[in-house]
XYZ file of C-alpha atoms in Angstrom:
686
model
C -1.136 50.306 24.583
C -4.695 50.209 26.008
C -6.096 52.671 23.508
C -4.574 50.631 20.679
C -6.357 47.519 21.914
C -9.634 49.462 22.168
C -9.161 50.868 18.669
C -8.498 47.429 17.188
C -11.505 45.992 19.016
C -13.818 48.735 17.719
C -12.412 48.341 14.219
C -13.020 44.585 14.277
C -16.573 45.132 15.590
C -17.267 47.684 12.875
C -15.953 45.368 10.191
C -18.120 42.563 11.570
C -21.211 44.787 11.522
C -20.461 45.942 7.991
C -19.992 42.360 6.875
C -23.234 41.310 8.582
C -25.317 44.271 7.312
C -27.725 43.464 4.467
C -27.010 44.997 1.079
C -28.727 48.371 0.401
C -32.056 48.175 -1.415
C -32.392 51.798 -2.481
C -30.186 53.876 -4.651
C -27.282 55.436 -2.820
C -28.330 58.601 -0.974
C -32.063 57.833 -1.281
C -34.702 56.899 1.265
C -35.539 53.235 1.349
C -38.681 53.368 3.480
C -42.053 55.042 3.581
C -43.554 54.349 6.953
C -43.517 50.587 7.385
C -43.016 49.903 3.680
C -39.566 49.214 2.154
C -38.966 50.986 -1.123
C -36.363 49.063 -3.177
C -34.931 50.140 -6.475
C -36.196 50.507 -9.308
C -38.740 52.353 -7.145
C -37.623 55.393 -5.277
C -38.751 58.420 -3.286
C -37.559 61.693 -4.673
C -35.837 62.829 -7.818
C -33.120 60.589 -9.323
C -33.976 57.851 -6.845
C -36.042 55.739 -9.229
C -35.383 54.177 -12.599
C -37.938 56.288 -14.433
C -41.182 58.136 -13.770
C -43.203 54.912 -13.765
C -41.428 53.827 -10.599
C -41.706 57.104 -8.681
C -43.165 56.658 -5.201
C -45.122 59.397 -3.443
C -44.945 59.074 0.317
C -47.891 60.609 2.191
C -46.584 61.311 5.633
C -49.579 63.356 6.761
C -51.134 60.239 8.069
C -49.775 57.709 10.452
C -48.414 55.405 9.466
C -47.252 57.010 6.235
C -48.768 55.662 3.011
C -46.933 55.056 -0.278
C -48.448 55.482 -3.740
C -47.233 54.656 -7.258
C -47.736 58.079 -8.717
C -48.031 57.033 -12.362
C -50.987 54.670 -11.818
C -52.318 56.269 -8.607
C -52.366 53.029 -6.648
C -51.471 52.633 -2.992
C -48.576 50.285 -2.340
C -48.757 47.776 0.469
C -45.447 45.957 -0.189
C -42.651 45.852 -2.782
C -40.395 42.813 -3.368
C -37.529 43.502 -5.746
C -36.413 39.872 -5.520
C -39.779 38.650 -6.813
C -40.247 41.702 -9.067
C -43.650 42.204 -7.480
C -45.557 45.089 -5.872
C -48.637 44.495 -3.755
C -51.221 47.260 -4.262
C -54.777 48.003 -3.208
C -56.948 46.730 -6.072
C -60.575 47.890 -6.354
C -63.534 45.534 -5.901
C -65.977 45.753 -8.834
C -69.613 45.497 -7.717
C -73.082 45.461 -9.237
C -76.468 45.912 -7.664
C -74.949 46.391 -4.232
C -76.707 48.859 -1.934
C -74.566 51.468 -0.267
C -71.375 51.056 -2.266
C -69.856 52.297 -5.475
C -69.487 49.979 -8.440
C -65.704 50.484 -8.599
C -63.414 51.556 -11.434
C -61.815 48.876 -13.658
C -58.013 48.887 -13.937
C -56.182 49.437 -17.201
C -52.394 48.984 -17.107
C -51.883 49.384 -20.844
C -48.876 51.552 -21.677
C -47.291 51.026 -18.276
C -44.464 48.671 -17.295
C -46.837 46.959 -14.867
C -48.831 43.773 -15.374
C -51.108 41.660 -13.224
C -49.068 38.898 -11.605
C -49.928 35.243 -12.047
C -49.957 34.999 -8.241
C -53.408 36.623 -8.334
C -56.745 34.825 -8.562
C -59.990 36.129 -10.060
C -62.859 35.855 -7.578
C -66.605 36.440 -8.141
C -69.011 36.595 -5.165
C -72.834 36.473 -5.210
C -75.799 34.312 -6.049
C -76.761 33.816 -9.660
C -73.544 35.671 -10.601
C -71.379 35.354 -13.673
C -68.233 37.502 -13.911
C -66.304 37.910 -17.139
C -62.968 39.665 -17.677
C -62.768 41.443 -20.989
C -59.983 43.169 -22.827
C -57.313 42.373 -25.420
C -54.840 41.374 -22.713
C -56.073 40.229 -19.370
C -52.731 40.819 -17.692
C -53.010 44.504 -18.516
C -56.731 45.310 -18.520
C -59.105 44.479 -15.682
C -62.518 45.220 -17.217
C -65.410 43.182 -15.825
C -68.895 42.239 -16.889
C -71.185 40.986 -14.113
C -74.299 39.132 -15.259
C -76.918 36.808 -13.838
C -76.538 33.177 -14.650
C -80.326 32.641 -14.614
C -82.495 35.328 -16.208
C -85.706 33.723 -14.912
C -85.097 34.736 -11.307
C -87.272 37.568 -10.055
C -84.568 39.687 -8.500
C -80.821 40.006 -8.631
C -78.572 40.122 -5.585
C -75.296 41.938 -4.934
C -72.544 40.800 -7.226
C -68.810 41.279 -6.565
C -65.668 40.459 -8.579
C -62.009 41.252 -7.942
C -58.391 40.244 -8.503
C -56.673 39.301 -5.271
C -53.345 37.815 -4.160
C -54.050 34.126 -3.833
C -51.940 33.627 -0.732
C -53.528 36.553 1.103
C -57.036 35.504 0.093
C -56.617 31.944 1.314
C -55.079 33.101 4.574
C -57.445 35.982 5.452
C -60.840 35.325 3.855
C -62.779 32.388 5.186
C -66.199 33.659 3.961
C -66.131 35.391 0.546
C -69.287 37.399 1.393
C -67.334 39.381 3.986
C -65.492 41.051 1.121
C -68.565 43.185 0.414
C -67.602 45.261 3.409
C -64.253 46.107 1.798
C -63.511 48.581 -0.962
C -60.065 47.194 -1.823
C -58.202 43.916 -1.660
C -54.422 43.344 -2.054
C -53.430 42.369 -5.586
C -49.968 41.752 -6.932
C -48.444 43.601 -9.860
C -45.340 42.654 -11.750
C -43.242 45.006 -13.768
C -41.232 44.771 -16.957
C -38.434 46.693 -18.585
C -36.042 46.627 -21.506
C -34.127 43.310 -21.361
C -31.264 44.614 -23.471
C -29.728 46.186 -20.382
C -29.454 42.854 -18.597
C -29.034 40.331 -21.385
C -25.307 39.780 -20.617
C -25.656 39.842 -16.829
C -25.309 36.286 -15.519
C -26.244 37.273 -11.981
C -29.944 37.733 -12.729
C -32.638 36.248 -14.842
C -35.496 37.961 -16.637
C -38.740 36.746 -18.143
C -40.838 38.710 -20.573
C -42.559 38.927 -23.918
C -42.556 41.032 -27.083
C -44.802 44.065 -26.922
C -43.381 46.711 -29.146
C -40.142 46.402 -27.213
C -38.727 43.477 -25.303
C -39.955 43.799 -21.747
C -39.113 41.625 -18.806
C -39.505 40.907 -15.148
C -36.075 40.456 -13.547
C -34.782 38.985 -10.320
C -31.405 38.031 -8.864
C -30.468 34.425 -9.408
C -29.927 32.037 -6.560
C -26.685 32.821 -4.806
C -27.044 36.530 -5.585
C -28.806 39.307 -3.734
C -29.404 42.973 -4.305
C -31.321 45.138 -6.727
C -31.606 43.382 -10.088
C -32.553 46.527 -11.998
C -29.386 48.417 -11.243
C -26.168 47.886 -13.122
C -24.264 45.170 -11.250
C -27.046 45.333 -8.737
C -27.059 41.590 -7.994
C -24.159 40.854 -5.677
C -22.785 37.405 -5.074
C -23.675 35.893 -1.735
C -20.613 34.482 0.007
C -22.141 31.297 1.341
C -18.834 30.334 2.946
C -18.828 33.388 5.266
C -22.509 33.140 6.094
C -22.352 29.402 6.843
C -24.861 28.680 4.118
C -22.798 25.791 2.862
C -22.748 22.051 3.501
C -18.975 21.512 3.435
C -17.879 19.449 6.407
C -14.856 17.522 7.574
C -11.958 17.609 5.129
C -13.992 19.669 2.670
C -13.317 23.377 2.483
C -15.912 25.844 1.247
C -14.790 27.871 -1.767
C -17.126 30.642 -2.869
C -17.986 30.839 -6.564
C -20.194 33.307 -8.427
C -23.754 32.370 -7.516
C -22.814 29.274 -5.546
C -20.014 27.538 -3.675
C -17.849 24.478 -4.110
C -16.763 21.984 -1.526
C -13.108 21.365 -2.249
C -10.722 19.153 -0.410
C -8.649 21.135 2.023
C -5.180 21.064 0.489
C -3.474 21.466 3.839
C -5.361 18.522 5.287
C -4.766 16.544 2.125
C -1.070 17.426 2.174
C -0.831 16.246 5.769
C -2.798 13.108 4.966
C -0.723 12.427 1.846
C 2.527 13.000 3.718
C 1.332 10.773 6.519
C 0.153 8.138 4.072
C 3.426 8.309 2.130
C 5.467 8.029 5.310
C 3.294 5.162 6.472
C 3.457 3.471 3.069
C 7.219 3.937 2.855
C 7.630 2.624 6.370
C 5.413 -0.303 5.517
C 7.263 -0.942 2.269
C 10.619 -0.635 3.984
C 9.422 -3.019 6.647
C 8.125 -5.459 4.053
C 11.327 -5.075 2.000
C 13.498 -5.586 5.069
C 11.412 -8.592 6.095
C 11.579 -9.932 2.536
C 15.348 -9.493 2.433
C 15.686 -11.122 5.843
C 13.499 -14.063 4.856
C 15.251 -14.312 1.486
C 18.655 -14.158 3.150
C 17.720 -16.871 5.614
C 16.175 -18.903 2.828
C 19.328 -18.504 0.725
C 21.463 -19.514 3.684
C 19.330 -22.594 4.264
C 19.338 -23.350 0.532
C 23.119 -22.993 0.376
C 23.469 -25.305 3.367
C 21.151 -27.769 1.672
C 23.117 -27.654 -1.595
C 26.444 -27.783 0.254
C 25.350 -30.882 2.130
C 23.745 -32.485 -0.918
C 26.793 -31.769 -3.082
C 29.070 -33.506 -0.600
C 30.457 -30.458 1.166
C 30.771 -32.237 4.507
C 32.650 -35.079 2.857
C 34.906 -32.591 1.086
C 35.728 -30.889 4.380
C 36.663 -34.245 5.892
C 38.838 -35.079 2.911
C 40.558 -31.687 3.071
C 41.276 -32.071 6.775
C 42.633 -35.569 6.172
C 44.724 -34.573 3.144
C 48.493 -34.407 3.553
C 49.630 -30.841 4.116
C 52.370 -31.311 1.529
C 49.873 -31.467 -1.327
C 47.710 -28.724 -2.736
C 44.345 -28.454 -1.016
C 41.179 -27.548 -2.882
C 39.864 -24.050 -2.193
C 36.168 -23.883 -1.401
C 34.614 -20.681 -2.760
C 31.276 -19.103 -1.928
C 28.692 -18.456 -4.618
C 29.099 -14.704 -3.990
C 32.838 -14.885 -4.681
C 32.372 -16.675 -7.994
C 29.424 -14.443 -8.875
C 31.635 -11.375 -8.486
C 34.515 -13.083 -10.295
C 32.349 -13.810 -13.366
C 30.290 -10.592 -13.256
C 27.243 -12.624 -12.214
C 27.971 -15.173 -14.926
C 27.713 -12.557 -17.650
C 27.198 -14.031 -21.127
C 30.084 -11.877 -22.338
C 32.362 -13.890 -20.049
C 31.530 -17.236 -21.670
C 34.641 -19.048 -22.891
C 32.898 -22.136 -24.161
C 29.811 -24.291 -23.892
C 29.584 -28.051 -23.972
C 27.247 -30.873 -23.187
C 28.274 -30.900 -19.536
C 28.210 -27.189 -18.831
C 29.315 -23.655 -19.607
C 32.751 -22.200 -18.854
C 33.138 -18.550 -17.820
C 36.241 -16.424 -17.570
C 36.650 -14.815 -14.174
C 39.056 -13.011 -11.895
C 39.338 -13.948 -8.234
C 39.769 -11.426 -5.449
C 43.524 -12.081 -5.410
C 43.777 -11.134 -9.102
C 44.152 -14.643 -10.505
C 42.453 -15.254 -13.848
C 40.458 -18.481 -13.727
C 37.936 -20.472 -15.720
C 34.719 -21.297 -13.846
C 32.737 -24.270 -15.094
C 29.023 -24.274 -14.339
C 27.618 -27.735 -14.890
C 24.199 -28.202 -16.445
C 23.293 -31.426 -14.647
C 24.310 -33.222 -11.481
C 24.119 -36.947 -10.698
C 23.126 -37.046 -7.035
C 23.887 -40.767 -6.821
C 27.579 -40.140 -7.553
C 28.205 -37.038 -5.464
C 30.427 -38.912 -2.989
C 32.492 -40.231 -5.879
C 32.577 -36.717 -7.335
C 33.962 -35.225 -4.118
C 36.668 -37.881 -3.883
C 37.614 -37.218 -7.478
C 37.734 -33.447 -6.881
C 40.063 -33.931 -3.915
C 42.403 -36.257 -5.803
C 42.354 -34.168 -8.985
C 43.144 -31.024 -7.002
C 46.283 -32.797 -5.740
C 47.554 -33.442 -9.275
C 50.285 -30.988 -10.047
C 51.328 -32.157 -13.514
C 52.412 -29.336 -15.782
C 50.444 -30.761 -18.715
C 47.118 -31.214 -16.889
C 44.764 -28.278 -16.390
C 44.848 -27.637 -12.665
C 41.691 -27.634 -10.555
C 41.989 -24.663 -8.181
C 38.792 -25.075 -6.209
C 35.041 -25.499 -6.242
C 31.761 -24.115 -4.931
C 29.266 -26.577 -3.467
C 26.566 -24.210 -2.177
C 24.859 -23.875 -5.567
C 22.351 -26.240 -7.140
C 25.099 -27.768 -9.251
C 28.781 -27.674 -8.218
C 30.964 -24.958 -9.719
C 34.543 -25.937 -10.566
C 37.373 -23.395 -10.749
C 40.295 -24.153 -13.077
C 43.433 -22.334 -14.047
C 42.856 -20.149 -17.085
C 44.563 -21.303 -20.301
C 44.846 -18.291 -22.628
C 45.812 -19.643 -26.062
C 42.818 -21.749 -26.985
C 42.731 -25.402 -27.981
C 44.796 -27.523 -30.348
C 41.865 -28.125 -32.693
C 41.784 -24.466 -33.716
C 45.520 -24.354 -34.420
C 45.388 -27.501 -36.574
C 42.252 -26.812 -38.575
C 41.924 -23.017 -38.477
C 45.615 -22.111 -38.701
C 46.435 -18.748 -40.257
C 49.618 -17.287 -41.657
C 50.267 -15.168 -38.554
C 51.124 -18.248 -36.515
C 52.043 -21.615 -38.057
C 52.069 -24.795 -36.004
C 55.534 -26.129 -36.832
C 56.455 -29.809 -36.966
C 58.575 -29.520 -33.826
C 55.674 -27.904 -31.989
C 53.398 -30.740 -33.062
C 55.895 -33.327 -31.834
C 56.328 -31.565 -28.513
C 52.566 -31.178 -27.987
C 52.065 -34.884 -28.742
C 54.845 -35.791 -26.299
C 53.410 -33.562 -23.536
C 49.894 -34.996 -23.939
C 51.287 -38.539 -23.971
C 53.257 -37.803 -20.805
C 50.152 -36.439 -19.052
C 48.048 -39.482 -20.028
C 50.885 -41.813 -19.026
C 50.925 -40.157 -15.617
C 47.143 -40.463 -15.233
C 47.170 -44.114 -16.282
C 50.128 -45.347 -14.271
C 51.822 -42.755 -12.080
C 48.769 -41.669 -10.047
C 47.834 -43.609 -6.922
C 44.641 -44.723 -8.634
C 44.579 -44.973 -12.445
C 42.458 -42.343 -14.160
C 40.907 -42.907 -17.594
C 40.163 -39.663 -19.379
C 37.587 -41.167 -21.811
C 37.367 -38.074 -24.042
C 40.815 -37.351 -25.500
C 40.462 -35.058 -28.527
C 42.154 -31.997 -29.944
C 39.545 -29.617 -28.484
C 40.379 -30.904 -24.994
C 44.083 -30.132 -25.426
C 44.674 -26.501 -24.487
C 47.780 -24.376 -25.074
C 49.074 -22.018 -22.410
C 50.962 -18.767 -22.883
C 54.132 -20.714 -23.822
C 52.173 -23.116 -26.022
C 52.598 -25.980 -23.600
C 49.891 -28.620 -23.907
C 47.322 -28.908 -21.108
C 44.907 -31.852 -20.977
C 41.460 -30.638 -19.919
C 37.827 -31.723 -19.622
C 37.787 -34.571 -17.149
C 33.993 -34.470 -17.103
C 33.765 -37.967 -18.558
C 36.814 -39.394 -16.779
C 36.627 -42.312 -14.363
C 39.030 -43.767 -11.829
C 39.377 -47.503 -11.201
C 40.994 -49.592 -8.507
C 44.375 -51.151 -9.201
C 42.971 -54.675 -9.434
C 40.433 -53.624 -12.104
C 41.418 -53.896 -15.762
C 38.476 -52.093 -17.297
C 35.424 -49.993 -16.489
C 31.975 -50.991 -17.757
C 29.811 -47.917 -18.410
C 27.384 -46.462 -20.861
C 29.286 -45.535 -24.004
C 30.539 -41.946 -23.830
C 32.914 -40.049 -26.049
C 33.180 -38.047 -29.238
C 32.454 -39.616 -32.593
C 35.657 -39.889 -34.592
C 37.784 -40.441 -31.483
C 35.749 -43.305 -30.018
C 37.467 -46.679 -29.576
C 35.553 -49.241 -31.752
C 36.315 -51.967 -29.226
C 34.819 -49.871 -26.402
C 31.849 -49.008 -28.584
C 31.080 -52.702 -29.111
C 31.780 -53.996 -25.592
C 31.017 -50.937 -23.401
C 34.239 -51.845 -21.555
C 36.561 -48.873 -21.303
C 40.267 -49.614 -20.697
C 43.433 -47.556 -20.715
C 43.872 -48.685 -24.337
C 40.689 -46.768 -25.221
C 42.481 -43.524 -24.312
C 45.397 -44.773 -26.451
C 43.087 -45.117 -29.461
C 41.756 -41.561 -29.017
C 45.313 -40.266 -28.718
C 46.167 -42.069 -31.969
C 43.437 -40.041 -33.720
C 45.012 -36.837 -32.335
C 48.405 -37.960 -33.739
C 46.835 -38.444 -37.168
C 45.274 -34.957 -36.894
C 48.715 -33.505 -36.187
C 50.211 -35.324 -39.187
C 47.427 -34.751 -41.698
C 45.728 -31.527 -40.648
C 42.452 -33.354 -41.340
C 39.404 -33.360 -39.045
C 38.490 -36.663 -37.322
C 35.364 -36.816 -39.483
C 35.843 -35.211 -42.885
C 33.712 -34.896 -45.993
C 34.637 -36.852 -49.099
C 31.665 -35.465 -51.041
C 28.460 -33.592 -50.298
C 26.743 -36.818 -49.281
C 29.639 -38.863 -47.847
C 31.767 -38.460 -44.734
C 34.685 -40.616 -43.675
C 36.491 -41.456 -40.443
C 40.038 -40.070 -40.380
C 41.308 -43.119 -38.467
C 39.905 -45.589 -41.009
C 41.167 -43.515 -43.937
C 44.636 -43.260 -42.381
C 44.928 -47.024 -41.756
C 43.862 -47.716 -45.352
C 46.513 -45.344 -46.773
C 49.205 -46.777 -44.500
C 48.434 -50.296 -45.699
C 48.755 -49.039 -49.295
C 52.046 -47.223 -48.522
C 50.424 -43.902 -49.487
C 51.242 -41.883 -46.371
C 52.216 -38.850 -48.433
C 48.603 -38.602 -49.681
C 47.408 -37.603 -46.249
C 50.297 -35.475 -44.970
C 49.569 -31.849 -44.166
C 51.335 -29.593 -46.666
C 52.710 -27.573 -43.771
C 54.223 -30.750 -42.318
C 55.857 -31.674 -45.617
C 57.656 -28.333 -45.745
C 59.124 -28.471 -42.251
C 59.859 -32.117 -41.383
C 62.098 -35.158 -41.903
C 60.567 -38.143 -43.684
C 61.972 -40.516 -41.107
C 60.305 -38.631 -38.251
C 56.922 -38.514 -39.993
C 57.091 -42.234 -40.762
C 57.948 -43.021 -37.145
C 55.029 -40.931 -35.865
C 52.693 -42.430 -38.469
C 53.697 -45.974 -37.458
C 53.131 -45.068 -33.819
C 49.690 -43.689 -34.686
C 48.901 -46.874 -36.634
C 49.786 -48.970 -33.575
C 47.585 -46.789 -31.403
C 44.671 -47.265 -33.828
C 44.867 -51.058 -33.804
C 41.341 -52.459 -33.603
C 42.517 -54.938 -30.998
C 43.209 -53.053 -27.785
C 45.684 -55.641 -26.559
C 47.944 -54.892 -29.518
C 48.064 -51.160 -28.801
C 50.976 -49.700 -26.845
C 50.481 -48.205 -23.396
C 50.646 -44.440 -22.963
C 54.002 -44.871 -21.185
C 55.314 -46.652 -24.281
C 53.834 -43.976 -26.529
C 55.496 -41.221 -24.493
C 58.844 -43.025 -24.619
C 58.593 -43.485 -28.394
C 57.746 -39.803 -28.920
C 60.645 -38.808 -26.723
C 62.920 -40.962 -28.914
C 61.538 -39.343 -32.092
C 62.141 -35.887 -30.647
C 65.688 -36.972 -29.898
C 66.143 -37.937 -33.549
C 64.802 -34.549 -34.564
C 67.465 -32.854 -32.525
C 70.273 -34.571 -34.481
C 69.165 -32.869 -37.690
C 69.668 -29.394 -36.290
C 72.862 -27.375 -36.237
C 75.265 -27.865 -33.334
C 74.100 -24.662 -31.661
C 70.455 -25.496 -32.131
C 71.104 -29.109 -31.132
C 72.647 -28.088 -27.807
C 69.885 -25.629 -27.025
C 67.002 -27.859 -27.991
C 68.431 -31.020 -26.409
C 68.743 -29.214 -23.113
C 65.129 -28.006 -23.318
C 63.841 -31.466 -24.233
C 65.713 -33.116 -21.422
C 64.487 -30.453 -18.999
C 60.912 -31.044 -20.126
C 61.197 -34.824 -19.849
C 63.043 -34.670 -16.549
C 60.530 -32.246 -15.032
C 57.578 -34.337 -16.203
C 58.853 -37.607 -14.835
C 60.100 -36.001 -11.616
C 56.685 -34.416 -11.112
C 55.015 -37.734 -11.878
C 57.176 -39.549 -9.353
C 56.485 -36.975 -6.620
C 52.730 -37.026 -7.197
C 52.654 -40.827 -7.319
C 54.267 -40.946 -3.874
C 51.935 -38.358 -2.342
C 48.589 -38.924 -4.075
C 45.563 -40.026 -2.056
C 43.994 -43.345 -3.006
C 40.553 -42.000 -3.957
C 38.549 -41.901 -7.232
C 39.177 -39.026 -9.624
C 36.822 -37.043 -11.876
C 36.931 -33.439 -12.973
C 35.470 -31.264 -15.677
C 36.906 -28.451 -17.763
C 35.486 -27.895 -21.219
C 37.207 -24.709 -22.312
C 37.110 -22.568 -25.396
C 39.656 -19.907 -24.627
C 41.314 -17.181 -26.612
C 43.141 -18.281 -29.722
C 45.550 -15.398 -29.881
C 49.122 -16.543 -29.194
C 51.038 -14.687 -26.544
C 53.378 -12.218 -28.168
C 55.955 -12.585 -25.420
C 55.486 -16.314 -24.807
C 58.408 -18.691 -25.097
C 58.263 -20.281 -28.557
C 58.668 -24.076 -28.789
C 61.242 -25.661 -31.097
C 61.055 -24.558 -34.703
C 62.926 -26.655 -37.261
C 63.311 -24.993 -40.628
C 64.887 -28.095 -42.189
C 62.620 -29.230 -45.010
C 61.763 -32.842 -45.917
């Protein structure tokens, strides 16, 4: 175990030393020094250690320290820098008229790869001295002419001129005249070679000029080191390993050829991103939870506010005080009705009117209901509204659409009614198709049922209720085609001692009582007038306002009265009525309608009288049937009448003496129930 640890330690140390060792400067297997002088490639000592013969170095080791010479130009080398492509050599000093010294031999580098470097300076020393360099190319030929600047002087002094490395000269020579004691000074040579070998190498750069062949001085670019004149000699410096980078903190050093990049540490970034995401999610979850909490509390407070404003407290009192024998109004939450109507989905809309929109819904117990969402609310009459809701919810008449409950925690109250599946009477009268014909007996029975319901509202309830908007669209038909009076949105209740109600005129044009229109005083006879228009609709099949021409419309009530006075009733009868009726019955109904449409309200019958008259007419209709039919139909009629009046009597005894108003503007399905009980059908023709 110990020797393994020692081995690993030595291996790691060796790898560290190899990594820290500088790159080799000489060719592999060749000496890289001569004495104190480094010999980098393209120079070399010995065969095959240099690029070519021009770069052969002769090392004289007979002296100490050893001296290196460039054999081809016979110049002693003082230093070689492959990075700067420069060799410092001993350059001769050219002299003239100097006692005790040779004049010196000019240098000529023509035909060699060497040139004088631009790091040299040309220096002339002496009095009355002018030195001129001559030659075709001064970077190759150092040929000097030393002359006197003033020919009139008696004698000439010693004149010197030389090329010298500028840096060395400035650092070592303070007095130029001391150079006369030297034979050589250091000068710098550059070298050039064929650029074609290195033109595609991005790790080095070369400079040169055209001289028969393209020659260049080359050096490794920044971020590279090595011998630029060897193939792939410039090696990339890994600044990241040698700490030659400036990447700090979250930045990670990534080595690139010739340089390095500071990239964001992905691990750190991943941790930061994960932390930031977790923090952001936590913050968002906290904000969302806080928002939901605040919203929930706000909704609760808003619901309490609406519940109180809409009379919820009063409704609770009324419900607690109500007799347990009568039906109590259910109070629903907004969530319950939202679920029941699929959040008030537009596809659930049954009908829309001036007072609101009606949606079809299904309660949690499976009951199908109609939910009316009002468009406006009169805050000044909310107490009256609650009283009316309580009283209306206690009405259990078979021919009045039943109010099941309400929701008071919304901005406007929501009313929940029983769902009536077979649409309204208007559609069956005016849009009747051949699949289902509204027979004469059905029309009589519907008229009787509506009259019975209005009679109950006017006289059998504890407080009279005026509907104020009787029309065929507000008479719905259930699955057995029983009539149901709906839309109490305009209705008003009055005390027993009152005979009329003074209000702003409300109603539907064509059904509106002219007397009420002129006086703004609504009485029970105003409902009678509107019912008279419905009777005429049943007889004639005409709309309450119909077109005589493209530019003229006429009131059905006025037109009917005019024809009755001219004894032309047959002109207005519905063809479908003519086929399936008795003349006597039609005349009786027409006379009843005429009485209901009397312009003087005092001369109109009450709804109780109207119901009694219709019951008598139905009785006459029974006598025209066969014995079997007569027995069956008479029993049904008597059951209907008996049930209606029994229900009226029971409600009258138990009703609470409070005002009554409700709403229920429905537009339900028109498709008759296939398994519904069909009303009386008389096939006896007129």
